[in-house]
Amino acid sequence: MKPLLLATSAALVAMAVPAVAAEEQATTPQDDIECAAWASYTGSYAEDDVADNSMAMAFNYFLGRYQAIMGDDFGDALADAINAMDADDSVYDRYNAVCQPRWLAHGQALLDWSASVSGTTVEDGSAS
């Protein structure tokens, strides 16, 4: 379990870019399906395995959030969100502005948790 956790953490760190932490705000299933579409779309343009894996994890995370509330019938909603990006580039920009900070905040929360249970700090990797 620990190697999987560390591998996941490493992938999230590698994807991290300077960004303002996502503000805590209520999200809707529509927000989650749009972020799943964003992750799918972004992952399709990944230039390396780390980015591709991170976007696959993001897709599953956001889709899972959607399914937890709306159930397994996600096909039409996901197709609509993807088609919206195909039809208008500004939709991707809007999704990216919302979803990337959410994904990075989730990754940071996982890193913080991992550090708390492993006795290391994320900043320097040293034992606490």
mmCIF file of C-alpha atoms in Angstrom:
data_model
loop_
_atom_site.group_PDB
_atom_site.id
_atom_site.type_symbol
_atom_site.label_atom_id
_atom_site.label_comp_id
_atom_site.label_asym_id
_atom_site.label_seq_id
_atom_site.Cartn_x
_atom_site.Cartn_y
_atom_site.Cartn_z
ATOM 1 C CA MET A 1 0.000 0.000 0.000
ATOM 2 C CA LYS A 2 2.751 2.450 0.904
ATOM 3 C CA PRO A 3 4.551 2.144 -2.494
ATOM 4 C CA LEU A 4 1.257 2.862 -4.252
ATOM 5 C CA LEU A 5 0.652 5.886 -2.020
ATOM 6 C CA LEU A 6 4.142 7.202 -2.628
ATOM 7 C CA ALA A 7 3.873 6.638 -6.368
ATOM 8 C CA THR A 8 0.570 8.480 -6.416
ATOM 9 C CA SER A 9 2.058 11.312 -4.376
ATOM 10 C CA ALA A 10 5.048 11.549 -6.697
ATOM 11 C CA ALA A 11 2.789 11.783 -9.725
ATOM 12 C CA LEU A 12 0.780 14.540 -8.115
ATOM 13 C CA VAL A 13 3.885 16.481 -7.137
ATOM 14 C CA ALA A 14 5.243 16.179 -10.658
ATOM 15 C CA MET A 15 2.036 17.672 -12.033
ATOM 16 C CA ALA A 16 2.023 20.552 -9.558
ATOM 17 C CA VAL A 17 2.410 24.003 -11.030
ATOM 18 C CA PRO A 18 2.381 27.309 -9.208
ATOM 19 C CA ALA A 19 -1.251 28.021 -8.548
ATOM 20 C CA VAL A 20 -3.445 29.705 -6.033
ATOM 21 C CA ALA A 21 -5.070 27.164 -3.760
ATOM 22 C CA ALA A 22 -8.628 26.419 -4.744
ATOM 23 C CA GLU A 23 -11.039 28.248 -2.532
ATOM 24 C CA GLU A 24 -13.406 26.084 -0.572
ATOM 25 C CA GLN A 25 -16.711 26.280 -2.335
ATOM 26 C CA ALA A 26 -19.673 24.055 -2.876
ATOM 27 C CA THR A 27 -19.495 22.024 -6.037
ATOM 28 C CA THR A 28 -22.274 20.368 -7.972
ATOM 29 C CA PRO A 29 -22.404 17.112 -9.918
ATOM 30 C CA GLN A 30 -22.304 19.270 -13.071
ATOM 31 C CA ASP A 31 -19.017 20.780 -11.880
ATOM 32 C CA ASP A 32 -17.651 17.282 -11.322
ATOM 33 C CA ILE A 33 -18.657 15.945 -14.735
ATOM 34 C CA GLU A 34 -17.154 19.031 -16.382
ATOM 35 C CA CYS A 35 -13.919 18.397 -14.496
ATOM 36 C CA ALA A 36 -13.970 14.730 -15.536
ATOM 37 C CA ALA A 37 -14.323 15.907 -19.143
ATOM 38 C CA TRP A 38 -11.495 18.414 -18.608
ATOM 39 C CA ALA A 39 -9.229 15.662 -17.261
ATOM 40 C CA SER A 40 -10.056 13.373 -20.174
ATOM 41 C CA TYR A 41 -9.420 16.127 -22.701
ATOM 42 C CA THR A 42 -6.219 17.327 -21.010
ATOM 43 C CA GLY A 43 -4.916 13.786 -20.633
ATOM 44 C CA SER A 44 -5.375 13.135 -24.318
ATOM 45 C CA TYR A 45 -2.701 15.775 -24.954
ATOM 46 C CA ALA A 46 -0.290 14.625 -22.213
ATOM 47 C CA GLU A 47 3.297 14.560 -23.380
ATOM 48 C CA ASP A 48 4.597 12.061 -20.830
ATOM 49 C CA ASP A 49 3.425 9.168 -18.677
ATOM 50 C CA VAL A 50 3.383 11.196 -15.457
ATOM 51 C CA ALA A 51 1.008 13.789 -16.886
ATOM 52 C CA ASP A 52 -1.103 11.091 -18.533
ATOM 53 C CA ASN A 53 -1.361 9.136 -15.282
ATOM 54 C CA SER A 54 -2.226 12.246 -13.301
ATOM 55 C CA MET A 55 -5.034 13.121 -15.686
ATOM 56 C CA ALA A 56 -6.322 9.526 -15.569
ATOM 57 C CA MET A 57 -6.427 9.801 -11.773
ATOM 58 C CA ALA A 58 -8.163 13.184 -12.055
ATOM 59 C CA PHE A 59 -10.720 11.731 -14.454
ATOM 60 C CA ASN A 60 -11.518 8.877 -12.070
ATOM 61 C CA TYR A 61 -11.646 11.213 -9.074
ATOM 62 C CA PHE A 62 -14.089 13.662 -10.638
ATOM 63 C CA LEU A 63 -16.170 10.953 -12.306
ATOM 64 C CA GLY A 64 -16.372 9.102 -9.000
ATOM 65 C CA ARG A 65 -17.637 12.237 -7.268
ATOM 66 C CA TYR A 66 -20.294 12.592 -9.974
ATOM 67 C CA GLN A 67 -21.314 8.939 -9.716
ATOM 68 C CA ALA A 68 -21.546 9.074 -5.929
ATOM 69 C CA ILE A 69 -24.431 11.535 -6.255
ATOM 70 C CA MET A 70 -25.922 10.871 -9.677
ATOM 71 C CA GLY A 71 -25.300 7.148 -10.121
ATOM 72 C CA ASP A 72 -23.687 5.266 -12.957
ATOM 73 C CA ASP A 73 -25.595 6.883 -15.832
ATOM 74 C CA PHE A 74 -22.932 9.444 -16.744
ATOM 75 C CA GLY A 75 -22.471 8.860 -20.484
ATOM 76 C CA ASP A 76 -24.690 11.626 -21.835
ATOM 77 C CA ALA A 77 -23.522 14.215 -19.308
ATOM 78 C CA LEU A 78 -19.862 13.412 -19.982
ATOM 79 C CA ALA A 79 -20.378 13.469 -23.758
ATOM 80 C CA ASP A 80 -22.143 16.828 -23.483
ATOM 81 C CA ALA A 81 -19.266 18.322 -21.474
ATOM 82 C CA ILE A 82 -16.662 16.995 -23.929
ATOM 83 C CA ASN A 83 -18.679 18.185 -26.924
ATOM 84 C CA ALA A 84 -18.953 21.640 -25.366
ATOM 85 C CA MET A 85 -15.147 21.870 -25.324
ATOM 86 C CA ASP A 86 -14.950 20.683 -28.923
ATOM 87 C CA ALA A 87 -17.453 23.305 -30.010
ATOM 88 C CA ASP A 88 -15.931 26.280 -28.208
ATOM 89 C CA ASP A 89 -12.323 26.681 -27.043
ATOM 90 C CA SER A 90 -13.393 29.108 -24.333
ATOM 91 C CA VAL A 91 -15.270 26.263 -22.614
ATOM 92 C CA TYR A 92 -11.986 24.397 -22.139
ATOM 93 C CA ASP A 93 -10.446 27.560 -20.725
ATOM 94 C CA ARG A 94 -13.355 27.907 -18.286
ATOM 95 C CA TYR A 95 -13.127 24.249 -17.228
ATOM 96 C CA ASN A 96 -9.357 24.549 -16.837
ATOM 97 C CA ALA A 97 -9.656 27.652 -14.655
ATOM 98 C CA VAL A 98 -11.974 25.771 -12.296
ATOM 99 C CA CYS A 99 -10.748 22.175 -12.484
ATOM 100 C CA GLN A 100 -6.985 22.559 -12.384
ATOM 101 C CA PRO A 101 -7.020 24.339 -8.995
ATOM 102 C CA ARG A 102 -9.465 21.736 -7.655
ATOM 103 C CA TRP A 103 -7.212 18.899 -8.823
ATOM 104 C CA LEU A 104 -4.078 20.549 -7.420
ATOM 105 C CA ALA A 105 -5.820 21.188 -4.089
ATOM 106 C CA HIS A 106 -6.873 17.532 -3.933
ATOM 107 C CA GLY A 107 -3.305 16.482 -4.707
ATOM 108 C CA GLN A 108 -1.960 18.750 -1.981
ATOM 109 C CA ALA A 109 -4.444 17.294 0.499
ATOM 110 C CA LEU A 110 -3.183 13.797 -0.379
ATOM 111 C CA LEU A 111 0.432 14.907 0.001
ATOM 112 C CA ASP A 112 -0.327 16.504 3.366
ATOM 113 C CA TRP A 113 -2.045 13.348 4.562
ATOM 114 C CA SER A 114 0.798 11.169 3.282
ATOM 115 C CA ALA A 115 3.331 13.314 5.113
ATOM 116 C CA SER A 116 1.275 13.168 8.303
ATOM 117 C CA VAL A 117 1.210 9.358 8.341
ATOM 118 C CA SER A 118 4.764 8.790 7.102
ATOM 119 C CA GLY A 119 6.556 11.302 9.326
ATOM 120 C CA THR A 120 8.041 13.256 6.433
ATOM 121 C CA THR A 121 7.478 16.750 5.233
ATOM 122 C CA VAL A 122 6.489 17.397 1.652
ATOM 123 C CA GLU A 123 8.807 20.377 1.307
ATOM 124 C CA ASP A 124 12.111 18.611 1.948
ATOM 125 C CA GLY A 125 11.302 14.923 2.350
ATOM 126 C CA SER A 126 12.976 14.785 5.765
ATOM 127 C CA ALA A 127 11.710 12.910 8.789
ATOM 128 C CA SER A 128 9.755 15.010 11.238
#
